[in-house]
Coordinates of C-alpha atoms in Angstrom, one line a residue:
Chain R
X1 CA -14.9 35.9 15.8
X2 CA -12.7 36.3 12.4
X3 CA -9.0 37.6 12.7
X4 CA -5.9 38.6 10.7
X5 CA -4.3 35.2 11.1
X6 CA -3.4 34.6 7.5
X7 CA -1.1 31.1 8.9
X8 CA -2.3 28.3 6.9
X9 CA -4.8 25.5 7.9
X10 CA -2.4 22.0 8.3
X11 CA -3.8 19.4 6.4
X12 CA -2.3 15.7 6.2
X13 CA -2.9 12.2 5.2
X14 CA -1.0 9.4 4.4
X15 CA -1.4 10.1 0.4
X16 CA -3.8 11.3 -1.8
X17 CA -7.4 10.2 -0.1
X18 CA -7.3 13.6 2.0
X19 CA -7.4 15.7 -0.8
X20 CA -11.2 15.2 -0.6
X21 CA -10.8 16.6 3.3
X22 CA -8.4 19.3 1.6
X23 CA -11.1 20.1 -1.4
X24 CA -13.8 20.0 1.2
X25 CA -12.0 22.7 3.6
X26 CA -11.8 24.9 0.1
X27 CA -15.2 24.9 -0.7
X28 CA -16.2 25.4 3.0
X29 CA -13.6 28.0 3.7
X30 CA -12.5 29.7 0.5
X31 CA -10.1 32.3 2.0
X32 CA -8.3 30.2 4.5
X33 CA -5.0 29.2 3.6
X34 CA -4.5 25.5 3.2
X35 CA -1.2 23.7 3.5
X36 CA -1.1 19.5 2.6
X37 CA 1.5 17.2 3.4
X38 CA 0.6 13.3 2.2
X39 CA 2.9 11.0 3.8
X40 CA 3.7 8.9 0.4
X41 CA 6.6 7.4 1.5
X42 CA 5.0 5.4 4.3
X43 CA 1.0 5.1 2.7
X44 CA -0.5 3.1 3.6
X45 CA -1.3 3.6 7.4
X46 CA -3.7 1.3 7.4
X47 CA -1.6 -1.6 7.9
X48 CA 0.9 -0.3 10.2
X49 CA 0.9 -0.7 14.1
X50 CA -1.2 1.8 16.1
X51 CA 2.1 2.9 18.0
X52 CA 4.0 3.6 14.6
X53 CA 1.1 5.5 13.1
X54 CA 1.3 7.7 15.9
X55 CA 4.9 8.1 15.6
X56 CA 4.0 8.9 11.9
X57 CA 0.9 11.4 12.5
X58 CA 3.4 13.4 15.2
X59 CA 6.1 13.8 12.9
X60 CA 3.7 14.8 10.1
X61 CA 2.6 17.6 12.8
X62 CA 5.7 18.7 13.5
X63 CA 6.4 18.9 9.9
X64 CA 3.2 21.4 9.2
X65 CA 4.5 23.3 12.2
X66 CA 7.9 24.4 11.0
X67 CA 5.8 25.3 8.2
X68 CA 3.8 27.5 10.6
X69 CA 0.1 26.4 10.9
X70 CA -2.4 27.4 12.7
X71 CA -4.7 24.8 13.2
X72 CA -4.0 20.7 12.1
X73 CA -6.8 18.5 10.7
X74 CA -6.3 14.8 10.2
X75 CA -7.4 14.3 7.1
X76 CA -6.7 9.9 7.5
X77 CA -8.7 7.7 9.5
X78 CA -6.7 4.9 10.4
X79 CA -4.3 8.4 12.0
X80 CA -7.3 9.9 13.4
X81 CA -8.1 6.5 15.0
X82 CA -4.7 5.5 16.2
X83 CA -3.2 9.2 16.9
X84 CA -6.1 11.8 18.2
X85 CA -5.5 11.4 22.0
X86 CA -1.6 11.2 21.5
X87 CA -1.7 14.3 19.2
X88 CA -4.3 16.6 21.1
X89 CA -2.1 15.9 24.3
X90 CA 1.1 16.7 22.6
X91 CA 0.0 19.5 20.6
X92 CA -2.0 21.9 23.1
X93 CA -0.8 25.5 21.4
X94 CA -3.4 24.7 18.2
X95 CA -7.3 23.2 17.8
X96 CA -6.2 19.7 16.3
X97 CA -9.4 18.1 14.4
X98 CA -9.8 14.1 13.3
X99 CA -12.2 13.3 10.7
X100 CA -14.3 10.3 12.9
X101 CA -15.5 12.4 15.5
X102 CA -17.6 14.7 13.0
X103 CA -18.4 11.8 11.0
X104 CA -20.0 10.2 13.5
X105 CA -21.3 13.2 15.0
X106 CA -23.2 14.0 12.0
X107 CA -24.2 10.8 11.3
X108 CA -26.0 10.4 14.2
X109 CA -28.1 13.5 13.8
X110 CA -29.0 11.8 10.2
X111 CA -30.4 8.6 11.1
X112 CA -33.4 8.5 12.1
X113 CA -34.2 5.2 12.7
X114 CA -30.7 4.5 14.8
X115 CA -29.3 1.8 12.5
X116 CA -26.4 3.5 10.9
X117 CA -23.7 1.5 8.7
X118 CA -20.0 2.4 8.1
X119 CA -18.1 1.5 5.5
X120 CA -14.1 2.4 5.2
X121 CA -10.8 0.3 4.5
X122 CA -10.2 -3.2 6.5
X123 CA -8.1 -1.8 9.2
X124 CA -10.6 1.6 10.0
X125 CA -13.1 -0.9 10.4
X126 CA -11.6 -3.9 12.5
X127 CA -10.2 -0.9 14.8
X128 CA -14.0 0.1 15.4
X129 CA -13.2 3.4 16.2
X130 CA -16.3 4.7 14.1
X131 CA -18.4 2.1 16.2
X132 CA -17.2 3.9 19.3
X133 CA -17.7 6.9 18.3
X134 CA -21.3 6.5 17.2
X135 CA -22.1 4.7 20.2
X136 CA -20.7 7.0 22.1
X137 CA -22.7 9.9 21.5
X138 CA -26.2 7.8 21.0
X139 CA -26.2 4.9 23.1
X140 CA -29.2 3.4 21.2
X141 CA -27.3 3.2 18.1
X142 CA -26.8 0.1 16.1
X143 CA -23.8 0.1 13.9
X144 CA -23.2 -2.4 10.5
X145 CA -20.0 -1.8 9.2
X146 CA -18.2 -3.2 5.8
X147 CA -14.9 -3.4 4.9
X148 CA -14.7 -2.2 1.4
X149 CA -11.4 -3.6 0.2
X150 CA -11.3 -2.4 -3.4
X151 CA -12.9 1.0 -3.2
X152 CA -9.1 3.3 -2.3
X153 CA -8.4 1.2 -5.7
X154 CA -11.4 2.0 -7.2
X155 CA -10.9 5.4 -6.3
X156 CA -7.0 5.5 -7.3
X157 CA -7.3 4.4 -10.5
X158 CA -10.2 6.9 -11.1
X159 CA -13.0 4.5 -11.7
X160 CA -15.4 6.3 -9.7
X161 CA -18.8 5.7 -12.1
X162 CA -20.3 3.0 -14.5
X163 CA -22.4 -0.4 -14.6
X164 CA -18.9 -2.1 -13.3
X165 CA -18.1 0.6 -10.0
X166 CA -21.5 -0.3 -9.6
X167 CA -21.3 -3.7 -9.6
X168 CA -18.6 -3.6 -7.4
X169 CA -20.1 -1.1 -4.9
X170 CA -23.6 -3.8 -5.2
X171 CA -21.6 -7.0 -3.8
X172 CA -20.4 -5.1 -1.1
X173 CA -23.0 -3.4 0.4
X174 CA -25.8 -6.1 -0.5
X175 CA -25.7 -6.9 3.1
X176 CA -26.4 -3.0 4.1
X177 CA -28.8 -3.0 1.3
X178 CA -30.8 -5.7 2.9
X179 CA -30.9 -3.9 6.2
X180 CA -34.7 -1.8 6.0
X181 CA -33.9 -0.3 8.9
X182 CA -30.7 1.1 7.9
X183 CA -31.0 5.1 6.7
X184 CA -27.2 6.4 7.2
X185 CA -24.0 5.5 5.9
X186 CA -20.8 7.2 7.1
X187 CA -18.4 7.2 4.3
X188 CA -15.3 6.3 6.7
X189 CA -12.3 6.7 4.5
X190 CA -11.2 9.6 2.9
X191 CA -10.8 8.2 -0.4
X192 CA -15.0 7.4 -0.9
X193 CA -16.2 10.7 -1.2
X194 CA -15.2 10.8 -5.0
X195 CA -17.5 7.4 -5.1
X196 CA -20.5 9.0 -3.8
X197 CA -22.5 9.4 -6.6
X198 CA -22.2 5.9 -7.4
X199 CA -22.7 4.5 -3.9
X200 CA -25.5 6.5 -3.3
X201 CA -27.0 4.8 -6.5
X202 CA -26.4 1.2 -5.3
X203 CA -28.0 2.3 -1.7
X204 CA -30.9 4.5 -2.9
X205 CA -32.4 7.4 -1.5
X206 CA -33.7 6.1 1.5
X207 CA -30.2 5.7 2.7
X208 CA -28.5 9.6 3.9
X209 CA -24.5 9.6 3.1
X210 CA -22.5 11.0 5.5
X211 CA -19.2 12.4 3.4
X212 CA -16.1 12.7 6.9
X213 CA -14.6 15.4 4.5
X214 CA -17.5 17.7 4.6
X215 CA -18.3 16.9 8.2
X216 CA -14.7 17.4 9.0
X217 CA -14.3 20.9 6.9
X218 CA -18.1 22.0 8.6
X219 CA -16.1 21.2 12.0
X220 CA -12.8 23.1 11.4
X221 CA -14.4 26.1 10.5
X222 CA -16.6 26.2 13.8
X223 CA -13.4 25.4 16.3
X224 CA -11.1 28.5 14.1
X225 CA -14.5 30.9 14.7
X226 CA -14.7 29.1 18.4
X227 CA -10.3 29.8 19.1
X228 CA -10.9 33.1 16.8
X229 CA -8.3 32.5 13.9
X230 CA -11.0 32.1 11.5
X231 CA -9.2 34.4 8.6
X232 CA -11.3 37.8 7.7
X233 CA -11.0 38.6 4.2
X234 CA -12.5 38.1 1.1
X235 CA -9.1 37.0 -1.2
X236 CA -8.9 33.0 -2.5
X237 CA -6.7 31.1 0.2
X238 CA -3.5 30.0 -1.6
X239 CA -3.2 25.7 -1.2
X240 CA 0.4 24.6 -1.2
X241 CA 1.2 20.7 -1.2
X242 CA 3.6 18.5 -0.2
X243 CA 4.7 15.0 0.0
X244 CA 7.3 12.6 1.1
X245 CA 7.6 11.0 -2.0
X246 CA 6.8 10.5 -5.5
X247 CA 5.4 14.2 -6.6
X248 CA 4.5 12.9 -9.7
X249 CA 2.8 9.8 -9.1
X250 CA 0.6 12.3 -6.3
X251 CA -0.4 14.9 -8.8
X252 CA -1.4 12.5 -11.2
X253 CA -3.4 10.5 -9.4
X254 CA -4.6 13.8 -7.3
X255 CA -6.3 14.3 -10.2
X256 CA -9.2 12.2 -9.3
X257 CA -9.6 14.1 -6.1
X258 CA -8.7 17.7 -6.7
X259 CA -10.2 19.4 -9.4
X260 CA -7.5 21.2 -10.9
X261 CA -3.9 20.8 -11.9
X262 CA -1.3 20.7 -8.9
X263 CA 2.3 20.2 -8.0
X264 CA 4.0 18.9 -5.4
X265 CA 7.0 19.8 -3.3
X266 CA 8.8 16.8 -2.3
X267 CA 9.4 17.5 1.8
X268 CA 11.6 15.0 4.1
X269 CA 9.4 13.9 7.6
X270 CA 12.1 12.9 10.1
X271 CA 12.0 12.4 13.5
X272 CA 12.3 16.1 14.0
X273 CA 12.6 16.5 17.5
X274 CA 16.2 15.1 17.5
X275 CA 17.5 17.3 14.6
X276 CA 15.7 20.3 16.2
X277 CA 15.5 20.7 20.1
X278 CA 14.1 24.4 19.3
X279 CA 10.8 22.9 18.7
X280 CA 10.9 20.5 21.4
X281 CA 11.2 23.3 23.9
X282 CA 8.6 25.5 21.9
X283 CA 6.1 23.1 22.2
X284 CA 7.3 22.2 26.0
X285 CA 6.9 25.4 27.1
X286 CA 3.8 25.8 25.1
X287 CA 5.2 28.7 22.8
X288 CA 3.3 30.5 20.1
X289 CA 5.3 30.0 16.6
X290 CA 5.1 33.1 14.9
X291 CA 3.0 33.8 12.3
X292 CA 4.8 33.0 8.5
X293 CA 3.8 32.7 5.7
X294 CA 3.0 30.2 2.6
Chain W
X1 CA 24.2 -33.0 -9.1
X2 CA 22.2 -33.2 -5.9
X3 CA 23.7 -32.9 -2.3
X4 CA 23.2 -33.3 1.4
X5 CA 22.6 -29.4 1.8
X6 CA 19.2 -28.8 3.5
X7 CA 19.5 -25.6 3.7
X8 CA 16.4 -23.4 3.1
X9 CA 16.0 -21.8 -0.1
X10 CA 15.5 -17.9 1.1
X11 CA 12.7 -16.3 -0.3
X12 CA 11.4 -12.3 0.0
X13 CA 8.7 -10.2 -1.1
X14 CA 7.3 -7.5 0.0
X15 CA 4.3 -9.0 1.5
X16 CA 1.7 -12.0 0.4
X17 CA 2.1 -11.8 -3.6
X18 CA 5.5 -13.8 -3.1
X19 CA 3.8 -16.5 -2.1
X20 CA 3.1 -17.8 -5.7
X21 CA 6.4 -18.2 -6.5
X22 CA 6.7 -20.1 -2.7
X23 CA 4.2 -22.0 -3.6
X24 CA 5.6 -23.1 -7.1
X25 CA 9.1 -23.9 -5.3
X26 CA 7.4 -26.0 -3.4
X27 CA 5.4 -28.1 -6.3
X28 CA 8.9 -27.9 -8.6
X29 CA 11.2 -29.4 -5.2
X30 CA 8.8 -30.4 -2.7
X31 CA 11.8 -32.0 -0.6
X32 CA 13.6 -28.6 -0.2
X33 CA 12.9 -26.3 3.1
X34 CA 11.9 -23.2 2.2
X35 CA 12.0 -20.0 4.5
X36 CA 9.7 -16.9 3.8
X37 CA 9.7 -13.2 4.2
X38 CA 7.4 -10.7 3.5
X39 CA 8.4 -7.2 4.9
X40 CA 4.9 -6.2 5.0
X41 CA 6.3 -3.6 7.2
X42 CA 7.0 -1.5 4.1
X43 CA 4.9 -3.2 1.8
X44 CA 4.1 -1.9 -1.5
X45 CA 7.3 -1.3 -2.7
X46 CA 5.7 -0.2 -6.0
X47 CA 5.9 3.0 -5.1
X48 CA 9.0 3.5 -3.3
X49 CA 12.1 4.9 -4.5
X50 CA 14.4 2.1 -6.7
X51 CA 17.3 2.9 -4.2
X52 CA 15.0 2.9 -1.0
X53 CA 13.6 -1.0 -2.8
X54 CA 17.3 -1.6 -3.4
X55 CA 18.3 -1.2 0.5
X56 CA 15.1 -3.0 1.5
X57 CA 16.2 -6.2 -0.9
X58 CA 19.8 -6.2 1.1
X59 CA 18.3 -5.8 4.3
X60 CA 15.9 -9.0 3.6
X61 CA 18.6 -10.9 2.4
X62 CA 20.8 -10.3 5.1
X63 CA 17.7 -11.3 7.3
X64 CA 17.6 -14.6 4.9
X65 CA 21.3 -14.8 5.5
X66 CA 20.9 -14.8 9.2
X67 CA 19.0 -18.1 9.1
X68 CA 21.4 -19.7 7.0
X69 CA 19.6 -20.3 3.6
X70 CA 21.7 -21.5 0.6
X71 CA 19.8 -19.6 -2.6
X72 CA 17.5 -16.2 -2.1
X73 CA 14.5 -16.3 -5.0
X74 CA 13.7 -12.2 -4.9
X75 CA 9.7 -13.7 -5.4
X76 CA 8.7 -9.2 -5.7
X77 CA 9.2 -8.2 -9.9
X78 CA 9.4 -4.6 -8.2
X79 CA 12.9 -5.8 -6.2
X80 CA 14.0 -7.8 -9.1
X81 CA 13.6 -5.0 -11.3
X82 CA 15.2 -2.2 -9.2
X83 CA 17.9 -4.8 -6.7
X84 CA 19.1 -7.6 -9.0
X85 CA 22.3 -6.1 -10.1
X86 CA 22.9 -5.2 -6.5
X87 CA 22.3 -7.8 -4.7
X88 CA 24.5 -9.9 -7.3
X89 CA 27.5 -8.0 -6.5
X90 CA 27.0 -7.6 -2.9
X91 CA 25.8 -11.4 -2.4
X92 CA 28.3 -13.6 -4.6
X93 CA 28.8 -16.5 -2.0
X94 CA 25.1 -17.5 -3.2
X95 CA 22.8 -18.0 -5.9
X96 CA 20.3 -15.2 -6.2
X97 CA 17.1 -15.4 -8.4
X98 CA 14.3 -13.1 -9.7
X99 CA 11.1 -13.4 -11.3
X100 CA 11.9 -10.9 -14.2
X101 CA 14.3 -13.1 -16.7
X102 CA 12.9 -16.2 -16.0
X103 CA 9.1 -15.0 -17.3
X104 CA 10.7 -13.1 -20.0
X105 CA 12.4 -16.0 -20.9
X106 CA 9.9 -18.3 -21.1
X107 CA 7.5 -15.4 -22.9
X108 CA 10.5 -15.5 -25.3
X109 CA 9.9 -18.7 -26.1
X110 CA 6.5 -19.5 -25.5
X111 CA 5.5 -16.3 -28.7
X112 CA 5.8 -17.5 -32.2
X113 CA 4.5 -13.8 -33.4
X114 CA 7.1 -12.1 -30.9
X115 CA 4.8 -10.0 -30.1
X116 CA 4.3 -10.5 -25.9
X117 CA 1.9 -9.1 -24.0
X118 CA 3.2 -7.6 -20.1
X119 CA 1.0 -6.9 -17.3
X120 CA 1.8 -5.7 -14.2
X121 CA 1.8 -3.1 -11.6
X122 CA 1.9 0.5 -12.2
X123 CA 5.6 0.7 -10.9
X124 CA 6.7 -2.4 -12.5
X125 CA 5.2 -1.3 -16.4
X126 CA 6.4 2.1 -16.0
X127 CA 10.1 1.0 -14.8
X128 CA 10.4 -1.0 -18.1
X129 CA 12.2 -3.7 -16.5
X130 CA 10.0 -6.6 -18.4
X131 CA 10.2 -4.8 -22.0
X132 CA 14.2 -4.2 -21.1
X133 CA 14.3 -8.3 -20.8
X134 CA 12.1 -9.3 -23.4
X135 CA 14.1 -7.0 -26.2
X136 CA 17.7 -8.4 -24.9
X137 CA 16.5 -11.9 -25.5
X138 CA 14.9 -11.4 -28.6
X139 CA 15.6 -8.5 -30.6
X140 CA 12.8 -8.7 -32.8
X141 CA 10.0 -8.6 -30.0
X142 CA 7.5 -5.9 -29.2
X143 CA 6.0 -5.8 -26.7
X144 CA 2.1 -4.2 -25.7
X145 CA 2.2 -3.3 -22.0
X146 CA -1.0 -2.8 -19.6
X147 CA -1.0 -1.5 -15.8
X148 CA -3.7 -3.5 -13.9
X149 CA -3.6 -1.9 -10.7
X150 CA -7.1 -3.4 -9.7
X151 CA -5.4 -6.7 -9.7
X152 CA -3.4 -7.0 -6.3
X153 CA -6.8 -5.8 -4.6
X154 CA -8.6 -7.9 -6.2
X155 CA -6.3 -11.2 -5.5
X156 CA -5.4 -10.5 -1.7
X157 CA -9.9 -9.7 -1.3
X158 CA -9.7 -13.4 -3.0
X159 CA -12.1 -12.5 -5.9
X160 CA -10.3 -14.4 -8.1
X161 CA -13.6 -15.7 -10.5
X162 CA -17.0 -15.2 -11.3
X163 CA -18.2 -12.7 -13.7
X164 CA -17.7 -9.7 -12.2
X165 CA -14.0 -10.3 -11.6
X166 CA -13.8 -11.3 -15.8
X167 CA -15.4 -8.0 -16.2
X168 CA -12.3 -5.8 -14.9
X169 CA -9.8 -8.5 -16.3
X170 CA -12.0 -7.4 -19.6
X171 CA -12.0 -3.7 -19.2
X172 CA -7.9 -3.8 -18.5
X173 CA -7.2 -6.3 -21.3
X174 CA -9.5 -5.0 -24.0
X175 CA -6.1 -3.1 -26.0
X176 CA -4.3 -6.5 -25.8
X177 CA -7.1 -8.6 -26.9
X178 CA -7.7 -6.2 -30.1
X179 CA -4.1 -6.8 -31.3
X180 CA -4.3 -10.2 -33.6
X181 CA -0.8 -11.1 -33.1
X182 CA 0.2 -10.8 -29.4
X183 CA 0.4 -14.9 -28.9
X184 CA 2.0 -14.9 -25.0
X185 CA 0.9 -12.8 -22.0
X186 CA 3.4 -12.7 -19.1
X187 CA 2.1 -12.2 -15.6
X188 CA 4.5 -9.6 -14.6
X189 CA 2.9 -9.8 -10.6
X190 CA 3.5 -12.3 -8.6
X191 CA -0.1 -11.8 -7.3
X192 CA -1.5 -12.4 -10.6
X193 CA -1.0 -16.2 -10.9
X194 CA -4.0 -16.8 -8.2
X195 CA -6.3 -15.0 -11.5
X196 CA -5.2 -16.9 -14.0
X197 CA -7.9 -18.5 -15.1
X198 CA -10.1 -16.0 -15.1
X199 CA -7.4 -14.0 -17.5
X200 CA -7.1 -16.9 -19.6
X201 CA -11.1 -16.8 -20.0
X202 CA -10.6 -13.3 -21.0
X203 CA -8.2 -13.4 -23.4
X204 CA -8.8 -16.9 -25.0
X205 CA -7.2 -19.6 -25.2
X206 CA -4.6 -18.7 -28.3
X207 CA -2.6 -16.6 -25.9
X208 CA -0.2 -18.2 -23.8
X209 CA 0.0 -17.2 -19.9
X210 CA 3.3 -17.0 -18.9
X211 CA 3.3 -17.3 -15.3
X212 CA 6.6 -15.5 -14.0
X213 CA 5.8 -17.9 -10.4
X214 CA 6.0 -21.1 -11.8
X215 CA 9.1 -20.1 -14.6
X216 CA 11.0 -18.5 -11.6
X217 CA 10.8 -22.3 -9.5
X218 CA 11.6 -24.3 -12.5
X219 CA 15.0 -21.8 -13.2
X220 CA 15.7 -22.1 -9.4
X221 CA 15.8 -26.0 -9.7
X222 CA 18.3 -25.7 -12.7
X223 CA 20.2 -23.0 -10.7
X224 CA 20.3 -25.7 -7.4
X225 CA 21.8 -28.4 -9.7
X226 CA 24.1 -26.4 -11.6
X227 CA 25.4 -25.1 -8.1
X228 CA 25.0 -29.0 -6.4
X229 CA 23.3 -27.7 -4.1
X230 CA 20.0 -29.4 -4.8
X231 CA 18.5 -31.2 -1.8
X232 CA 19.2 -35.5 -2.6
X233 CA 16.2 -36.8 0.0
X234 CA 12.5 -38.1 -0.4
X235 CA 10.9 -36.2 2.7
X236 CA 8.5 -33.2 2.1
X237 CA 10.4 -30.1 3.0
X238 CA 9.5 -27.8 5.7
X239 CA 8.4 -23.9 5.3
X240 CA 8.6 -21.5 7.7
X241 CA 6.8 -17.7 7.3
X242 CA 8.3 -14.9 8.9
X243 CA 7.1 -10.7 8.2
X244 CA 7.7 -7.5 9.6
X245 CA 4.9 -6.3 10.5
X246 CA 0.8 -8.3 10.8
X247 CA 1.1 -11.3 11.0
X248 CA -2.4 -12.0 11.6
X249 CA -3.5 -10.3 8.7
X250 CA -0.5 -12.0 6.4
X251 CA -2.3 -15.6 7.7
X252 CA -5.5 -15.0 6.5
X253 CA -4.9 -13.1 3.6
X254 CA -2.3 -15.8 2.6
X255 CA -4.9 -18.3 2.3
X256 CA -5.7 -17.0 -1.2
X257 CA -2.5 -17.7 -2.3
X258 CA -1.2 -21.2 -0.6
X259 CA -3.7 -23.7 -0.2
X260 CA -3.0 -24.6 3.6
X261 CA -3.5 -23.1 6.8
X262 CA -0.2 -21.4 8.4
X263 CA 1.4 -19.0 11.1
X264 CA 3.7 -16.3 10.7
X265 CA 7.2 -15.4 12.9
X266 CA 7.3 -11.8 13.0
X267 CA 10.8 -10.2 12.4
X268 CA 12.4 -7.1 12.6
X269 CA 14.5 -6.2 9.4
X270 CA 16.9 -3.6 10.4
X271 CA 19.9 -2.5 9.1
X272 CA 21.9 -5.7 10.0
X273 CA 25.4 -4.9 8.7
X274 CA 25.6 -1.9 11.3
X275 CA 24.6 -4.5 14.0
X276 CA 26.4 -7.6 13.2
X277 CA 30.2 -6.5 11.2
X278 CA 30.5 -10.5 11.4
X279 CA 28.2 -11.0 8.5
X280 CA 29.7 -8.4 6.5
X281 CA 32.9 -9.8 7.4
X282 CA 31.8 -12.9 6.1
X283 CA 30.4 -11.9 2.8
X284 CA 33.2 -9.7 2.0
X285 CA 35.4 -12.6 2.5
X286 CA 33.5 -14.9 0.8
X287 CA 32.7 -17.4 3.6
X288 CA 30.2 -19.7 3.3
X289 CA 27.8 -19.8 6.2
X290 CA 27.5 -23.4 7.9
X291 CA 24.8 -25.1 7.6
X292 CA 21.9 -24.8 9.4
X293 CA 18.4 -26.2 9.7
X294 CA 14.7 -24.0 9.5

């Protein structure tokens, strides 16, 4: 079912690697609104405690809801790891989507063979939520996972092709590589997508990527159709970004990610629920906020 | 002069980088305790506002302060360039150190062309800080600067050699190896010293690394004496670790940059003048601290 809900679709990370969550939402959902908010002042999550990363993924909610959203995808893993449960039980008036669970989902339905691998940042990986999730929903699975250290860098610095990406991408994944078995690979940080050509080079064809922003954006659009605030009309969607520090250094390193020139409003994430009690009761009471605009 | 003060010299970074310069402390004095912090609670500070990396530096050297140290060595060029001046005037009962002038110093002196080579994080290259302290000292210098923002991955995943690692140090390097002159090369990162000599195969052996780690200790020592406050004893000094935040991950990652096994305290660094006036009672009056031991 489509509607007239024109609210923006909330999108946040803790810097730039969503974009490739927020560029995948684009391409699946043209018309929808999209509003991003990278946490820049605090990236990375990664290394942070689960209990302040959830502190940091609520905040970053409550932020996109003063901005009026209508739905909130996690567009970080190490938030969607630490922060789902906390998040979905906190927030109950919108669908709130993680990028793991469709990972995984997907991935599973790719492998044949059962022996998937995962590769993401050190702390997605030694919190094993991917690992979880896979065997959760196919008990059979077997699960290798690599920590890929240098690939956000990589990816940052914009050196996403070449003999020496390559090279790099080779020495990590030589122990996947040796792995026949082996046929799927969930790409489990939001930064690799703009490495895929490259990594799916080093791994061969044999081996099916699994991209969590395209999983992720094929997931949001089937839970706004499923809640019916799936936006009917045929206009672009209008993208508005912010960040809680350092516009510049985000819309030039964006670059890499987002394929065209942005800017960046540079927003304030505060413990909002002692500065304004209004939304606390909202939410408490499980009030709509009414529909704005971007 | 030398003295009976066994006092620790403080030392902060913002996470494991600091360590070289910790590590060259304790090869220039190895009788002196020493007392580390990395706030890898807000670690990098590379891309943080200079006056959020200003109130950072006070907070850690109030935390230093606390455990009764008798010289801070700011071991972060990112601090030192944005907090020197600060903590100088707010921290006059003490010697207090960076890494900047001491390695532009030395690079000084070390170039017969005068023309120096910097490289460095992105934040610290695009601050200026080096060029700014290389020009002062000798008017005549110019200075080629190159952002190597691979380099701090590539130290803390300890790929340090090998041919692959020369490769990067290659593709950063190639605009300072193509000028004929530039005769000195300062490692503006204090996680750059654990790759030197896979930069010194890169760039030959007619530049001169200046390693900002190793000039920082031997300026310390001179600072020590010139203050008598340099440690008269033959016993090997103690250290002691503390961070903010993982200190699991701070051990093992460590290991690349200090050659022995060792355990972390974790801290809180807070705000400590709203929560002890006595120390900011004390500073502004000038008191010394008593002495203490690690």
């Amino acid at each position: 079912m489509e509607s007239l809900d024109a609210r923006p679709i909330g999108v946040f990370d803790s810097g730039v690697g969503g974009l490739t969550v927020l560029r995948a939402l684009h391409e699946q959902m043209p018309n929808e609104n999209l509003l991003y908010l990278g946490d820049t002042a605090r990236v990375p999550y990664g290394t942070k405690s689960a209990l302040s990363v959830q502190r940091y993924a609520e905040q970053a909610v409550l932020a996109l809801l003063s901005r009026r959203v209508k739905a909130i995808v996690v567009a970080c893993n190490t938030a969607s790891a630490a922060a789902m449960d906390t998040l979905r039980a906190r927030f109950t008036q919108l669908p709130v989507l993680g990028v793991i669970e469709p990972g995984a989902k997907v991935g599973c339905q790719m492998s044949k063979s059962g022996h998937l691998g995962v590769i993401a940042t050190e702390g997605t990986i030694q919190g094993g939520a991917y690992t979880r999730a896979i065997t959760q929903l196919r008990q059979d699975a077997r699960v290798s996972s690599v920590a890929c250290s240098l690939f956000v860098a990589l990816a940052e610095e914009g050196w996403v092709e070449g003999d020496l990406v390559e090279a790099i991408i080779e020495r990590y994944l030589a122990p996947l590589k040796a792995a026949p078995e082996l046929d799927a690979l969930v790409l489990g940080c939001t930064h690799f997508p703009v490495l895929k050509q490259a990594i799916q080079r080093v791994v061969g064809e044999r081996v099916v990527l699994v991209d969590s922003a395209a999983t992720a954006a094929a997931e949001c659009d089937q839970l706004l159709r499923q809640h019916e605030l799936r936006l009917a009309t045929q206009q672009q969607g209008k993208i508005h970004f912010m960040v809680t520090d350092g516009p510049e250094r985000f819309a030039r390193v964006a670059k890499v990610f987002f394929p065209c020139h942005l800017s960046a409003e540079q927003v304030e994430v505060v413990d909002i629920q002692h500065f304004h009690p209004q939304f606390e009761k909202n939410e408490k009471e499980g009030l709509t906020l009414s529909q704005g605009s971007l």
